[in-house]
Amino acid sequence: MNRLLPILIIVIALSPVLQAQELSNDLEQQLENIAETMEDTEITDDSWLQHAESLRKNPLNLNTAGEDDLKELRLLTPLQIASFMDYRRLLGKLISVYELQAVPFWDIPTIESLLPYVTIYSHQTLQEIFFNRLRTGEHRITARFSQVLTRAVGYTITDSGRSRYMGDPSKLMLRYHYQHQNNLQYGITASKDAGEPFFVSPNRYGFDFHSFHYFSRHKGLVKTVALGDYTINFGQGLAHWQSMAFGKGNAAVHVKRQSQVLRPYNAAGSFFFNRGAAVTLQKGKWTSTVFTSIRKLDGNIEKNEQGQIVVTSIKTSGYHRTPAEIEDKNSLQQFSWGANLSYHTTAFKIGFNTIHHHYDKPIRRESKLYNLHAISGSQWSNYSIDYALSYRNIHLFGETALDRRGGWATLNSLIATLHTRADFVLLHRSIQPRYQAMYGNAFTANTHPTNEHGTYAGLSLKPWHAIQINAYTDVYRFPWLRYRTDAPASGTDYFVQINYKPNKLTELYSRFSIRHRPLNQFFEHNALYEAANTSHRSWRTQVSHRINRSVTIRHRFEILWYHRENALQERGFLAFIDCLYKPVGKRFSMNGRLQLFDSNSYNSRLYAYENDVLYHYAVPAFYDNGHRYYLNAQYRFSRHVQLWVKLAQTVYTSTHTIGSGLDLIENNKKPEIRVLVSVRF
């Protein structure tokens, strides 16, 4: 791996390279925001990425697409969707994609971002649709292998003659998937994480995680049917939301959760999904979804003082590497059922939602003050009402929810197009500390929708065709204690980003953000932690320039300042250069990065999205100081078989160890390899 650096430098200097899967700057930033919020460098839900790749090959027909189809694109605001549906309803089917310029509230950048995923073509008969579903769909088999080549201490042999991790350091994923456009799909996914046993006890039959899904869309009374694994998304996420959802970020007015209630699940993550059956029925303006699910969760099992077996925590990582983690595997059974009933007109929508969970063991969280209002007992329920209303240039939406104990939460928002070049959003949420939802995921400052009152205001301006400005401010408070904050507290977020795109070849954005939020801090004069104010400021600039049809070069630099009360200010710095080369009609393509980083500690860490193999993405956190480089290569053997390879290495110059615990690497280098093979027929 040490030979990778000179090779990569030569490639950057002489022959810039191509990214295997292309994401817009907006999507990359959203993924970085998720990683920063969740403090997770690897996002396991790649369902939306698979959907985007499918649309590239089978674009969405705008003449037959419904509102749910447009929502799945994740590129349009509610006003833009409503405006398009009104335009098509009044003027009929589109003749050409150039006609999109006449749709109110649609601008050239929006249309350009849509073009890879949409098309215009004539309508097929029902007989042709049925025939094509069976004959013209795509079968795809995907196999992925990943491994960190320097072994962590968890894999070293102990005095007992075996390592602490029960398996080898490889990470594997195997997926079979069939899909016909957006109408029918089914498949099987199997995976194992690094350190998990493979074809040995307790995984004698191979992979640690298995998933099956069947999902079909129909015309008529039965709109969708799902069997196996699927996700359910209600309203604005106060009661239940299992699919990936973006939060605060560079698109200031994109604050609304938009998704179909029922979606297929074929990712490798082992927590955010249901397992069972679901159906959506539609009659006129009424739509109803009913679902039921039985599945096993990982829980930390203990006996309380009365000798009763209870679950003190539910684990979402899906790791089963050590005897303790394996003992917690599938230790809690969850039976869930629920329903959604909605009434939908061209300008108004109201939905009624209910979700119920029953557990075979009672949940008793650790005796911590911040857990005072946590979910407990062997049953849990949530109920909610959501709405949406469009009137001319204004869109209103929101959700109000109630839980089993009577805790309530409400979120309401207004989006307005003030001018053809100005959009505004105002969002308010009020969520009691006692309100809890097992799978809640709303637009909040907290990771979960609980214990928060706040107001968000965002503005998107386009003063000139080449310039776009996004800015927001968010003021919030937490009435009760939180994890790592042992007191009620308040915080503020400020953000401004300027995008400059003078032509199709050059794109630049520069952004500045400030976040004030209290965290626990230990002071010598007090034996207890105190909630001390922290300040997090960052400035980032990124430039992308397309030299010709094949070559693109991208640069980024970012500076971060972290200050904690009564402590020295910390600083973080990150800079990288990407070289991307997309040869037209060639079998071989590559991409690469050379990156430097320098940070005082984990508090001043920085995140950077990385190009990767197909259907995979990572957003590592960088702290301490060092450099990182990676090289992606793709080779297309034929129209049906493709190979992706990623080689990467992080080198730390200020430490001789990497990581902690069983993941500790007693070396200052961390080399990685990832290989993916895709066969479609």
Tab-separated table of C-alpha atoms in Angstrom, residues 435-637:
chain	number	residue	atom	x	y	z
A	435	TYR	CA	-42.845	12.198	23.825
A	436	GLN	CA	-41.027	9.177	22.367
A	437	ALA	CA	-41.126	7.259	19.077
A	438	MET	CA	-39.199	4.061	18.387
A	439	TYR	CA	-38.520	4.960	14.732
A	440	GLY	CA	-39.025	8.714	14.796
A	441	ASN	CA	-36.911	10.800	12.405
A	442	ALA	CA	-38.159	14.371	12.000
A	443	PHE	CA	-36.542	17.688	11.083
A	444	THR	CA	-35.002	18.444	14.491
A	445	ALA	CA	-31.698	19.437	16.064
A	446	ASN	CA	-31.867	16.311	18.227
A	447	THR	CA	-31.032	12.960	16.671
A	448	HIS	CA	-34.523	11.759	17.605
A	449	PRO	CA	-37.755	13.803	17.795
A	450	THR	CA	-38.016	14.389	21.530
A	451	ASN	CA	-37.311	17.089	24.130
A	452	GLU	CA	-37.105	20.049	21.750
A	453	HIS	CA	-38.728	23.375	20.919
A	454	GLY	CA	-37.339	25.308	17.994
A	455	THR	CA	-37.888	27.626	15.038
A	456	TYR	CA	-36.077	27.347	11.729
A	457	ALA	CA	-36.054	30.011	8.998
A	458	GLY	CA	-34.419	29.478	5.613
A	459	LEU	CA	-34.008	31.528	2.454
A	460	SER	CA	-32.916	30.589	-1.064
A	461	LEU	CA	-32.038	33.435	-3.449
A	462	LYS	CA	-31.030	33.449	-7.119
A	463	PRO	CA	-30.033	37.075	-7.754
A	464	TRP	CA	-28.374	36.103	-11.024
A	465	HIS	CA	-28.565	33.020	-13.213
A	466	ALA	CA	-25.057	31.954	-12.156
A	467	ILE	CA	-25.417	32.619	-8.406
A	468	GLN	CA	-27.521	30.952	-5.750
A	469	ILE	CA	-27.497	31.853	-2.049
A	470	ASN	CA	-28.854	29.559	0.661
A	471	ALA	CA	-29.039	30.685	4.271
A	472	TYR	CA	-30.811	29.570	7.413
A	473	THR	CA	-30.966	30.150	11.134
A	474	ASP	CA	-32.275	27.680	13.702
A	475	VAL	CA	-32.993	28.613	17.320
A	476	TYR	CA	-33.942	25.776	19.691
A	477	ARG	CA	-33.981	24.687	23.294
A	478	PHE	CA	-34.022	21.354	25.126
A	479	PRO	CA	-36.348	21.537	28.188
A	480	TRP	CA	-34.932	18.343	29.735
A	481	LEU	CA	-31.538	16.669	30.066
A	482	ARG	CA	-29.889	15.007	27.070
A	483	TYR	CA	-27.073	12.527	26.572
A	484	ARG	CA	-23.841	14.409	27.403
A	485	THR	CA	-25.819	17.470	28.572
A	486	ASP	CA	-26.837	17.240	32.240
A	487	ALA	CA	-29.078	20.309	32.265
A	488	PRO	CA	-31.826	21.965	30.204
A	489	ALA	CA	-30.135	23.933	27.462
A	490	SER	CA	-30.572	25.945	24.278
A	491	GLY	CA	-28.659	26.296	21.028
A	492	THR	CA	-28.463	28.171	17.725
A	493	ASP	CA	-27.325	27.270	14.209
A	494	TYR	CA	-26.435	29.731	11.449
A	495	PHE	CA	-25.525	28.842	7.890
A	496	VAL	CA	-24.898	30.630	4.593
A	497	GLN	CA	-23.678	29.160	1.308
A	498	ILE	CA	-23.028	30.826	-2.041
A	499	ASN	CA	-23.023	28.721	-5.212
A	500	TYR	CA	-21.457	30.147	-8.348
A	501	LYS	CA	-21.846	28.375	-11.702
A	502	PRO	CA	-20.850	30.748	-14.531
A	503	ASN	CA	-21.080	27.953	-17.133
A	504	LYS	CA	-21.479	24.207	-17.479
A	505	LEU	CA	-17.762	23.640	-16.923
A	506	THR	CA	-17.130	25.420	-13.624
A	507	GLU	CA	-18.905	25.211	-10.291
A	508	LEU	CA	-17.879	26.811	-7.001
A	509	TYR	CA	-19.448	26.997	-3.581
A	510	SER	CA	-18.306	28.632	-0.378
A	511	ARG	CA	-20.102	28.276	2.931
A	512	PHE	CA	-19.794	29.442	6.520
A	513	SER	CA	-21.612	27.878	9.480
A	514	ILE	CA	-21.831	28.506	13.224
A	515	ARG	CA	-23.286	26.201	15.855
A	516	HIS	CA	-23.650	27.058	19.550
A	517	ARG	CA	-24.665	24.159	21.772
A	518	PRO	CA	-23.904	23.187	25.416
A	519	LEU	CA	-22.143	19.936	26.336
A	520	ASN	CA	-21.000	18.407	29.606
A	521	GLN	CA	-17.663	19.650	30.912
A	522	PHE	CA	-15.771	18.814	34.080
A	523	PHE	CA	-14.546	21.722	36.245
A	524	GLU	CA	-12.188	21.294	39.173
A	525	HIS	CA	-14.426	23.269	41.541
A	526	ASN	CA	-17.374	20.897	40.966
A	527	ALA	CA	-17.497	17.118	41.411
A	528	LEU	CA	-20.302	16.925	38.843
A	529	TYR	CA	-20.352	17.735	35.156
A	530	GLU	CA	-21.610	21.155	34.126
A	531	ALA	CA	-23.287	22.045	30.837
A	532	ALA	CA	-20.753	24.397	29.259
A	533	ASN	CA	-21.253	26.376	26.073
A	534	THR	CA	-19.450	25.186	22.953
A	535	SER	CA	-18.936	27.007	19.681
A	536	HIS	CA	-18.391	25.256	16.365
A	537	ARG	CA	-17.516	27.430	13.343
A	538	SER	CA	-16.409	26.271	9.918
A	539	TRP	CA	-15.615	27.767	6.539
A	540	ARG	CA	-15.437	25.617	3.415
A	541	THR	CA	-14.761	26.398	-0.239
A	542	GLN	CA	-14.912	23.879	-3.064
A	543	VAL	CA	-14.185	24.403	-6.771
A	544	SER	CA	-14.947	21.957	-9.562
A	545	HIS	CA	-13.785	22.554	-13.125
A	546	ARG	CA	-14.423	20.370	-16.146
A	547	ILE	CA	-11.402	20.663	-18.431
A	548	ASN	CA	-12.960	18.767	-21.330
A	549	ARG	CA	-15.563	16.074	-21.968
A	550	SER	CA	-13.561	13.568	-19.955
A	551	VAL	CA	-11.529	15.421	-17.326
A	552	THR	CA	-12.753	17.168	-14.178
A	553	ILE	CA	-10.637	18.498	-11.323
A	554	ARG	CA	-12.062	19.355	-7.915
A	555	HIS	CA	-10.438	21.148	-4.960
A	556	ARG	CA	-11.666	21.718	-1.420
A	557	PHE	CA	-10.279	23.384	1.653
A	558	GLU	CA	-12.031	23.734	5.008
A	559	ILE	CA	-11.118	25.373	8.299
A	560	LEU	CA	-12.930	24.641	11.563
A	561	TRP	CA	-12.738	26.373	14.943
A	562	TYR	CA	-14.017	24.647	18.070
A	563	HIS	CA	-14.202	26.492	21.366
A	564	ARG	CA	-15.384	25.207	24.702
A	565	GLU	CA	-16.011	27.401	27.743
A	566	ASN	CA	-12.882	27.892	29.878
A	567	ALA	CA	-10.750	25.905	27.427
A	568	LEU	CA	-8.314	26.706	24.644
A	569	GLN	CA	-9.686	27.047	21.152
A	570	GLU	CA	-9.124	24.056	18.888
A	571	ARG	CA	-8.639	24.136	15.150
A	572	GLY	CA	-9.157	21.729	12.296
A	573	PHE	CA	-8.038	21.944	8.676
A	574	LEU	CA	-8.759	19.759	5.647
A	575	ALA	CA	-7.815	20.096	1.987
A	576	PHE	CA	-8.033	17.696	-0.935
A	577	ILE	CA	-7.734	17.501	-4.688
A	578	ASP	CA	-9.914	15.136	-6.717
A	579	CYS	CA	-9.232	14.199	-10.300
A	580	LEU	CA	-12.058	12.694	-12.316
A	581	TYR	CA	-11.860	11.317	-15.810
A	582	LYS	CA	-14.844	9.960	-17.734
A	583	PRO	CA	-13.668	8.658	-21.106
A	584	VAL	CA	-16.492	8.403	-23.603
A	585	GLY	CA	-17.050	4.857	-24.838
A	586	LYS	CA	-14.102	3.390	-22.917
A	587	ARG	CA	-14.154	0.230	-20.802
A	588	PHE	CA	-11.762	1.499	-18.131
A	589	SER	CA	-12.230	4.493	-15.839
A	590	MET	CA	-10.736	5.700	-12.558
A	591	ASN	CA	-10.892	8.379	-9.895
A	592	GLY	CA	-8.559	9.466	-7.131
A	593	ARG	CA	-7.966	11.850	-4.238
A	594	LEU	CA	-5.021	13.241	-2.315
A	595	GLN	CA	-5.992	14.782	1.026
A	596	LEU	CA	-4.326	16.526	3.974
A	597	PHE	CA	-5.866	17.061	7.414
A	598	ASP	CA	-4.768	18.597	10.698
A	599	SER	CA	-6.962	18.708	13.796
A	600	ASN	CA	-6.272	19.217	17.502
A	601	SER	CA	-8.699	16.512	18.677
A	602	TYR	CA	-11.893	14.638	17.915
A	603	ASN	CA	-13.855	17.755	18.898
A	604	SER	CA	-12.438	19.604	15.888
A	605	ARG	CA	-12.892	16.729	13.439
A	606	LEU	CA	-13.939	17.283	9.830
A	607	TYR	CA	-15.914	15.127	7.403
A	608	ALA	CA	-15.433	14.570	3.684
A	609	TYR	CA	-17.544	12.491	1.308
A	610	GLU	CA	-15.532	9.960	-0.697
A	611	ASN	CA	-16.190	8.503	-4.125
A	612	ASP	CA	-16.459	4.762	-3.905
A	613	VAL	CA	-17.536	1.586	-5.630
A	614	LEU	CA	-21.075	1.238	-6.932
A	615	TYR	CA	-23.853	1.475	-4.293
A	616	HIS	CA	-21.400	2.310	-1.523
A	617	TYR	CA	-20.421	5.575	0.076
A	618	ALA	CA	-18.518	6.622	3.156
A	619	VAL	CA	-18.000	9.907	4.964
A	620	PRO	CA	-14.977	9.424	7.259
A	621	ALA	CA	-14.210	11.716	10.171
A	622	PHE	CA	-10.678	13.182	10.165
A	623	TYR	CA	-8.814	14.354	13.278
A	624	ASP	CA	-5.201	14.455	14.525
A	625	ASN	CA	-2.987	15.151	11.504
A	626	GLY	CA	-1.893	13.209	8.480
A	627	HIS	CA	-2.849	12.534	4.905
A	628	ARG	CA	-5.115	10.166	2.996
A	629	TYR	CA	-5.185	9.019	-0.578
A	630	TYR	CA	-7.375	6.652	-2.518
A	631	LEU	CA	-7.711	5.335	-6.015
A	632	ASN	CA	-10.895	3.950	-7.574
A	633	ALA	CA	-10.865	1.923	-10.763
A	634	GLN	CA	-13.717	0.540	-12.831
A	635	TYR	CA	-13.498	-1.934	-15.693
A	636	ARG	CA	-16.421	-2.959	-17.894
A	637	PHE	CA	-15.750	-6.453	-19.217
